[in-house]
XYZ file of C-alpha atoms in Angstrom:
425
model
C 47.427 -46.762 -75.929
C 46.494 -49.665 -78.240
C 47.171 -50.077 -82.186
C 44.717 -51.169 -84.255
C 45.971 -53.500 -86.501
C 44.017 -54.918 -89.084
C 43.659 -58.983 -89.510
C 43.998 -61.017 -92.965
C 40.271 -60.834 -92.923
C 37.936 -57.653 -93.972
C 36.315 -57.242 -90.388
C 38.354 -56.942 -87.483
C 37.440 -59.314 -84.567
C 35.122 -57.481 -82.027
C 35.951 -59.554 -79.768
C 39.341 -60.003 -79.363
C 39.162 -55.965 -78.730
C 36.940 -56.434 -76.113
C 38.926 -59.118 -74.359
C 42.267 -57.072 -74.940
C 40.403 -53.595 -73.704
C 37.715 -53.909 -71.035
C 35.180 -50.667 -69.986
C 37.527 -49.113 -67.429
C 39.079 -46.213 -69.996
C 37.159 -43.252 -70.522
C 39.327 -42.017 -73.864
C 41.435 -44.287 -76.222
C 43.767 -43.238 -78.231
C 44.143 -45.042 -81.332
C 46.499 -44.436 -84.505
C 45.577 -46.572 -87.862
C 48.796 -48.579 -89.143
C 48.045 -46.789 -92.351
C 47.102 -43.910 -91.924
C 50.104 -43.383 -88.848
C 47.478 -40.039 -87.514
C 46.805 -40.529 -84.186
C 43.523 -39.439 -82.973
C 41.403 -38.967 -79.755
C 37.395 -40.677 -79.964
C 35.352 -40.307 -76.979
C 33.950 -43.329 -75.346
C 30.391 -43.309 -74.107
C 29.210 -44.864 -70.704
C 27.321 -47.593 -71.592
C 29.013 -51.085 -72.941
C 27.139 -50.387 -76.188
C 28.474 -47.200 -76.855
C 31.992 -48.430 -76.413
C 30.980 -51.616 -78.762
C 30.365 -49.343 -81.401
C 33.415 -46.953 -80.926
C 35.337 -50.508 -81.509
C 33.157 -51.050 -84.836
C 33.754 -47.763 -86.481
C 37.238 -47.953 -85.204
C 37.439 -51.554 -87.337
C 35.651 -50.823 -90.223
C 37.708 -47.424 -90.703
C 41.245 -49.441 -90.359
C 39.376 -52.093 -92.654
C 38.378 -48.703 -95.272
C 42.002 -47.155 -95.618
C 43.177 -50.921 -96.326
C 40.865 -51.291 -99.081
C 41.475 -48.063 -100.310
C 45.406 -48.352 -100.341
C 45.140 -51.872 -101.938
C 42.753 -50.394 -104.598
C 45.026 -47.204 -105.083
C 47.995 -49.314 -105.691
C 45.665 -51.430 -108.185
C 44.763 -48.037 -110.041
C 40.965 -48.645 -108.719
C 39.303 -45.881 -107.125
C 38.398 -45.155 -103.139
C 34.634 -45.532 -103.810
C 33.708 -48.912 -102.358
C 31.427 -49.185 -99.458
C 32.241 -50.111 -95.619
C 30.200 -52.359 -92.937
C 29.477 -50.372 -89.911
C 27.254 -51.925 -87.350
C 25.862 -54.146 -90.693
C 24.742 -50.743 -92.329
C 26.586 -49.433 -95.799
C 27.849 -46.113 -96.578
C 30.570 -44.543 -98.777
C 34.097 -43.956 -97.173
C 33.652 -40.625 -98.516
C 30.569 -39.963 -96.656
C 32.119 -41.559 -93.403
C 33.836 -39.388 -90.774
C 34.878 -40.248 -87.259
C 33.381 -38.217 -84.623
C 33.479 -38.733 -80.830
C 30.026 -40.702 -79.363
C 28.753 -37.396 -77.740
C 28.867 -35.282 -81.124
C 26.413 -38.488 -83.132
C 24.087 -38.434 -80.329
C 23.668 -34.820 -80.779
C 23.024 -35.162 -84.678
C 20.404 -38.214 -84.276
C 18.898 -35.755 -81.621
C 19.060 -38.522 -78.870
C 19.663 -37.366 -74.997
C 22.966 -37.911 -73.291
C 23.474 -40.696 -71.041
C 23.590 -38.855 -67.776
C 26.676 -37.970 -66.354
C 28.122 -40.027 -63.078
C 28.325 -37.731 -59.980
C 31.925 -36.734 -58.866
C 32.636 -35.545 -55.079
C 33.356 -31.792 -56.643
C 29.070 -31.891 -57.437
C 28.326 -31.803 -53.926
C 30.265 -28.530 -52.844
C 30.426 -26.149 -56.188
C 34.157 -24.570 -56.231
C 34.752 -21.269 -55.594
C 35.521 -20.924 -59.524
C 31.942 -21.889 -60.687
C 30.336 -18.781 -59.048
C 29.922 -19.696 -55.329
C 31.314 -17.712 -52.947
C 33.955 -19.509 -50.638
C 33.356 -20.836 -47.367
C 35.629 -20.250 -44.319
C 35.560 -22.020 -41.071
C 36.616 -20.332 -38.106
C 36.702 -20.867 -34.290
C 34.245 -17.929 -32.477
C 31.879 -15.759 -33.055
C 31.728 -12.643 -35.523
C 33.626 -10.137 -34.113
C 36.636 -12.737 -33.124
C 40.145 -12.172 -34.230
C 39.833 -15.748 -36.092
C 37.195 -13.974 -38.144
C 38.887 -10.926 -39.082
C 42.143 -13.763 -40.164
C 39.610 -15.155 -42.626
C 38.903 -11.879 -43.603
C 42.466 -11.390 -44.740
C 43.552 -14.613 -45.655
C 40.142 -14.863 -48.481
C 38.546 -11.180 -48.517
C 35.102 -11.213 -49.416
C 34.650 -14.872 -48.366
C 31.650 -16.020 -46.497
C 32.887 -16.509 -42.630
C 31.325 -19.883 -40.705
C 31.731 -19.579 -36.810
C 32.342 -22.487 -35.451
C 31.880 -23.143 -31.302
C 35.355 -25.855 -31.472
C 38.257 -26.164 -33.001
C 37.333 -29.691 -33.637
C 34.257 -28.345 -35.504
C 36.213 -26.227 -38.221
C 38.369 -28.706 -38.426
C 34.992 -31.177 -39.837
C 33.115 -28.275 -41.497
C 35.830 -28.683 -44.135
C 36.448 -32.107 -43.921
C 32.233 -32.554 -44.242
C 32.136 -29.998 -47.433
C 30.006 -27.457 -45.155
C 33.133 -25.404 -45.579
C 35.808 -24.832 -48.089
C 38.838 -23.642 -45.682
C 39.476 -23.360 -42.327
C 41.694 -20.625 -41.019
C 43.201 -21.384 -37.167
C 45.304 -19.778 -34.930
C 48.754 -22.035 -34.462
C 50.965 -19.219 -32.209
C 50.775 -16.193 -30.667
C 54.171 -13.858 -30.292
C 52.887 -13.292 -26.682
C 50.679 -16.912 -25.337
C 52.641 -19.347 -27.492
C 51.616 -22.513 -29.276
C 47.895 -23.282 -29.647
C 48.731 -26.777 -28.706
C 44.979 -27.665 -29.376
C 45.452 -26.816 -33.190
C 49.024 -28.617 -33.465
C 46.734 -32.717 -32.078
C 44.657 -31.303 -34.440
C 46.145 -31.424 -37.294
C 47.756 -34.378 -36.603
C 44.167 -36.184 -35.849
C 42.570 -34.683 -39.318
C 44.009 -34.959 -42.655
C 43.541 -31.732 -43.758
C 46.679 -30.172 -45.502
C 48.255 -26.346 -45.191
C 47.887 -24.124 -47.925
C 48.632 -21.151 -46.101
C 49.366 -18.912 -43.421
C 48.515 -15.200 -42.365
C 49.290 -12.878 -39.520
C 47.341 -10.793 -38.164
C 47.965 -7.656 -35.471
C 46.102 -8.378 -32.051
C 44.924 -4.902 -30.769
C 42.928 -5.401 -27.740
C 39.859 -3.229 -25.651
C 38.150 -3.206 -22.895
C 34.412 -3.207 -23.684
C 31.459 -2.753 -21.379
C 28.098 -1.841 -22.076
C 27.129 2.293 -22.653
C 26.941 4.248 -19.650
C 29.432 2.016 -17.100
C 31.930 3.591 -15.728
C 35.271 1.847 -14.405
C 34.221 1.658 -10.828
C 31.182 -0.146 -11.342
C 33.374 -3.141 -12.593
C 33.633 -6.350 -11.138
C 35.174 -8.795 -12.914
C 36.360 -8.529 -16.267
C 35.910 -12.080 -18.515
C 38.034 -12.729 -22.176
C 39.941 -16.018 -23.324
C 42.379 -16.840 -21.401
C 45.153 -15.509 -23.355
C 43.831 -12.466 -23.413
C 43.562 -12.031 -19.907
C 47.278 -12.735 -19.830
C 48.321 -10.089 -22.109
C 46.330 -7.379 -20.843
C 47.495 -8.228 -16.724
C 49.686 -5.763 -16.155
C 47.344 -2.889 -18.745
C 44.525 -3.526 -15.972
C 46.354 -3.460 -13.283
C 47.751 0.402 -14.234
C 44.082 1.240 -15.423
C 43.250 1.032 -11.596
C 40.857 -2.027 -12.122
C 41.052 -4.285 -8.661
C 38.617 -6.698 -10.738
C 38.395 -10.495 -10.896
C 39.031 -12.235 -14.389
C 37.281 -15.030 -15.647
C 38.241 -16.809 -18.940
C 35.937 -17.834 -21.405
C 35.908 -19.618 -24.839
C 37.059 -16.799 -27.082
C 36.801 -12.752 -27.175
C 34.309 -12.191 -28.946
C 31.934 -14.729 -27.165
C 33.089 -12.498 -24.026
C 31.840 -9.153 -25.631
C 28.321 -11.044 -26.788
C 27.597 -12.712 -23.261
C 28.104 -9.058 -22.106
C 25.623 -7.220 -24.531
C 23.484 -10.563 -24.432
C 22.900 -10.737 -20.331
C 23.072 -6.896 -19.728
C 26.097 -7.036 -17.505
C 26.698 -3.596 -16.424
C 29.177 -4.968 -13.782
C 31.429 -6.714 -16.186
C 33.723 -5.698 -19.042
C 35.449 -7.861 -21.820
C 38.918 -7.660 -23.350
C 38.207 -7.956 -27.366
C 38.211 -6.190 -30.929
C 37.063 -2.472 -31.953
C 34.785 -4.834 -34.369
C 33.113 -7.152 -31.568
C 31.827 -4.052 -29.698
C 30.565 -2.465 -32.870
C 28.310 -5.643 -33.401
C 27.293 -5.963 -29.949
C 26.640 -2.648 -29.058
C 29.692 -2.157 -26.159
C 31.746 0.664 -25.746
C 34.853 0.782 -25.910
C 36.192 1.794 -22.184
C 39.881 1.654 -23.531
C 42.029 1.294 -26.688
C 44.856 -0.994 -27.118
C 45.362 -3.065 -23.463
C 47.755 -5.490 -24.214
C 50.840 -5.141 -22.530
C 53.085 -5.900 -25.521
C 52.345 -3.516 -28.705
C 54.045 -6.183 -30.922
C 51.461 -8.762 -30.376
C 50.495 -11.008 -33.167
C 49.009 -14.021 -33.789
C 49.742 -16.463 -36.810
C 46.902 -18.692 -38.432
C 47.269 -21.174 -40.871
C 44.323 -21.900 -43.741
C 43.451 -25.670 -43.995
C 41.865 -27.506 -47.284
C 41.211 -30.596 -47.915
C 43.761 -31.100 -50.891
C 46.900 -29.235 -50.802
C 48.349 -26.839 -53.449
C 50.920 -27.378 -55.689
C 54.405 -26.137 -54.672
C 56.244 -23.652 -56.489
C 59.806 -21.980 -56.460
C 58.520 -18.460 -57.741
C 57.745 -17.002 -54.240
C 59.052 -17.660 -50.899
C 57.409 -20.787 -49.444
C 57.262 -22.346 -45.915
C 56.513 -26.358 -44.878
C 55.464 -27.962 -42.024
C 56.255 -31.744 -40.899
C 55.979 -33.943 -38.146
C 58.165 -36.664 -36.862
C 58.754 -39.284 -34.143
C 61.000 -41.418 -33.828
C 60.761 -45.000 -31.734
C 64.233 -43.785 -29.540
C 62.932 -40.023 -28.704
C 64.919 -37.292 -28.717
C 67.839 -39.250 -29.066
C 67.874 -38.078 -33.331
C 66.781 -35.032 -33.232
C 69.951 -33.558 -33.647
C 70.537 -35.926 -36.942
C 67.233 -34.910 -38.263
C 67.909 -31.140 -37.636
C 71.053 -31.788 -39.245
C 69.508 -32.608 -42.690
C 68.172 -29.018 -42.725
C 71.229 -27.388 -41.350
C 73.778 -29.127 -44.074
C 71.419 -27.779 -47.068
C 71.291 -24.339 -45.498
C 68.002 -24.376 -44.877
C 66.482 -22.186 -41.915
C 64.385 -23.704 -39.767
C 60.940 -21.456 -38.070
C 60.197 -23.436 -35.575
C 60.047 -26.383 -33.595
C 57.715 -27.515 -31.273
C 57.305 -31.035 -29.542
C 53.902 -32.777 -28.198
C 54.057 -35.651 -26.113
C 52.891 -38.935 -27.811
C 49.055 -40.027 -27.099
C 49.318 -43.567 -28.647
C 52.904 -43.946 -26.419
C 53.333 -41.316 -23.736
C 55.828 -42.920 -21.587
C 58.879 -44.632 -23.218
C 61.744 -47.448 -20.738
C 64.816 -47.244 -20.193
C 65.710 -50.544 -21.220
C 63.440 -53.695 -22.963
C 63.091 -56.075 -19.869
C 61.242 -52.992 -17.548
C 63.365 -53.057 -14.336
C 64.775 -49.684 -15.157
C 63.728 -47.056 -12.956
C 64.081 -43.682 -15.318
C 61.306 -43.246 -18.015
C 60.786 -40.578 -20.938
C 58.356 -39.125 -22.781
C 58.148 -40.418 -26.289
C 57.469 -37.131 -27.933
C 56.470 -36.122 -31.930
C 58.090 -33.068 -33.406
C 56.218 -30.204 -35.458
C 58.799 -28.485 -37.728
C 58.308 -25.244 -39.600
C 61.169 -24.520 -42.496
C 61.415 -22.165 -45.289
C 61.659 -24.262 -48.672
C 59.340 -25.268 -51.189
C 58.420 -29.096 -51.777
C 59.175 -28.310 -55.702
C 63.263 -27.451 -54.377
C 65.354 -30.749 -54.793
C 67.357 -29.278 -51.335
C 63.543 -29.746 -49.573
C 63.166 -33.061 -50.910
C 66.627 -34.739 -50.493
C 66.327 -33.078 -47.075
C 63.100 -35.040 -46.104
C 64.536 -38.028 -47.492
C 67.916 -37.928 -44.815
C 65.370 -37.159 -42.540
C 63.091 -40.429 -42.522
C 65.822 -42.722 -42.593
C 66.019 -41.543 -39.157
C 62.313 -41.321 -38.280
C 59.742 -44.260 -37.535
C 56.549 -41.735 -38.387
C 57.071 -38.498 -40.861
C 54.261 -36.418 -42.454
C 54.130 -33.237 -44.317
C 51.536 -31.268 -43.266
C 51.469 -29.034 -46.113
C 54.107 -26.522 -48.391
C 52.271 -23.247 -48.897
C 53.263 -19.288 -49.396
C 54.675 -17.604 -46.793
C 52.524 -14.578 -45.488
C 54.717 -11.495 -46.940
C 52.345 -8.587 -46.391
C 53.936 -5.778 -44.185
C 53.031 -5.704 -40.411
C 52.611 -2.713 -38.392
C 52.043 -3.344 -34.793
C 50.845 0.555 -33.555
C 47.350 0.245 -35.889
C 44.242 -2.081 -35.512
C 43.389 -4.461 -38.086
C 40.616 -3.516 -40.043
């Protein structure tokens, strides 16, 4: 903010406001030291419109001193002011922002600069939002998306990697990923990932894995020869197919929906795949048998991904996600899990990757000792906002004792009720 003051003369010096302010601001805020009203002018684009903001900025201050020196003299208010060397009455003269006088003297707009927002319309402005996920339709990744932004417009992508870049390239406005399974584990692929990308968490959702076996119409078991799914899959259906009677072979492939299209696709009447009511509804299978997987309590948590994160709030429960390494290895980790522990905050998980940049870490500095170490980084899952001061003071203990520490994002926890006996729609 800069006050206007007015000099000894009756014109204020153009120039020293253009040394003292330069082009960068895009609003000034001025208040007259006699009329002590602040008020708002906009500033145009070009260096001429701003030159002229500063003139009718000086010739008002220059007006209300005239008129208060001529008030106090018992004159009247009706003298005339210089603006840009042409005359009118202070009565007639009002202060409006640049963009209002170009509209009255019917002149165009200068054109506005392009932001980053003009090259992928938000969600808000009428487009419908885009969501990256890894498969094809059909795949439990899609019906995530589904539930994490209904009615959205699902992208399959063939890679992790690649929904990972549709968002970061604007071809997509989320990303929703699986992270864990209650059966396979960590998706170890996701957790480089979002180390290697800086997109941020803004959410998470779970999501009921109810598995089939799918052939094409007309095959019966005993014409089966191999049965092909991802790899997970295969695991938690082993012992279902094994009590089904099916001495088959299993192949994995890249996801189970892709299993369920390269079935429809080649005609395979001697192979079945292990995925969704949905995939064999869009691929024409049927379904051989409902619900395989050996554990009825099988789910699998995703987390969304954007490319800014959202702001944290105390109103609902929230959940954040760090990672941490530290130059000694594991040698901390009970100080850093400390910080959590003495603020009585619970902790979701933990899960360690070895270090890429620094895999193997000495015993001792001179390299004659003969035991070595991982170096490791550590993914941490806790349930507290960013916006709680016991989060923050918490993250502050804990990178006094870290060399590396990154939030991956503070977003809602997923809340909705579970039930592990029905499908997912």
């Amino acid at each position: 903010m800069q006050t206007l003051t007015p000099p000894t003369s009756n014109a204020l010096n153009l120039n020293h406001v253009l040394r003292t302010r330069r082009l960068v601001p895009t609003r000034i805020s001025v208040k007259c030291a006699y009329a002590f009203e602040p008020a708002s002018y906009g500033v145009g684009s070009s260096r001429a419109d701003w030159q002229s903001s500063c003139a009718i900025l000086a010739s008002k201050v220059v007006s209300q001193e005239q008129s208060s020196s001529a008030d106090k003299n018992g004159g009247t208010a009706d003298h005339v002011a210089a603006v840009n060397g042409h005359k009118a009455a202070v009565s007639d003269f009002q202060l409006v922002p640049i963009g209002n006088l170009a509209e009255a003297n019917n002149k165009p707009l200068p054109p506005k600069p392009l932001t980053i927002s003009d090259f992928s319309p938000a969600p808000m402005h009428g487009s419908k939002l885009r969501v990256a996920y890894q498969g094809v339709p059909g795949a439990y990744s899609e019906a995530a998306a589904g539930k994490a932004y209904p009615n959205c417009e699902a992208i399959p992508c063939d890679q992790f990697e690649v929904a990972f870049q549709a968002v970061e390239l604007w071809i997509a406005d989320r990303a929703v990923l699986p992270v864990e399974n209650s059966l396979g584990g960590s998706i170890h692929r996701n957790y480089d990932l979002l180390l290697r990308h800086r997109l941020h968490i803004v959410g998470e959702v779970q999501l009921p894995v109810h598995h089939c076996l799918l052939a094409l119409p007309g095959v019966r078991k005993d014409f089966l020869t191999r049965v092909i799914s991802h790899p997970q899959a295969l695991s938690q259906c082993e012992h279902t197919l094994t009590k089904l009677g099916l001495n088959v072979a299993r192949e994995a492939v890249d996801d189970t929906a892709g299993a369920a299209e390269f079935v429809a696709t080649n005609n395979l009447r001697d192979t079945a795949a292990i995925a969704s009511a949905r995939a064999a509804e869009l691929y024409g299978l049927n379904v051989m048998a409902d619900g395989i997987q050996d554990d009825p309590s099988n789910v699998t948590r995703f987390v969304m991904l954007a490319r800014e994160p959202i702001i944290p709030r105390t109103d609902r429960p929230f959940k954040t996600s760090i990672v941490f390494a530290h130059d000694k290895g594991t040698s901390v980790l009970f100080k850093v899990l400390s910080a959590f522990a003495f603020r009585n905050i619970s902790l979701t998980k933990i899960e360690s990757r070895p270090h890429r940049n620094r895999p193997i870490r000495l015993v001792d500095d001179a390299n004659v000792g003969t035991a070595k170490h991982f170096e490791y980084l550590f993914y941490v899952d806790f349930e507290a906002s960013m916006a709680e001061v016991r989060a923050q003071n918490a993250l502050a203990e804990v990178q006094e004792f870290t060399s590396f520490l990154r939030v991956l994002g503070s977003y809602p926890m997923d809340m909705t009720p579970w039930s592990p006996s029905s499908p997912p729609h």
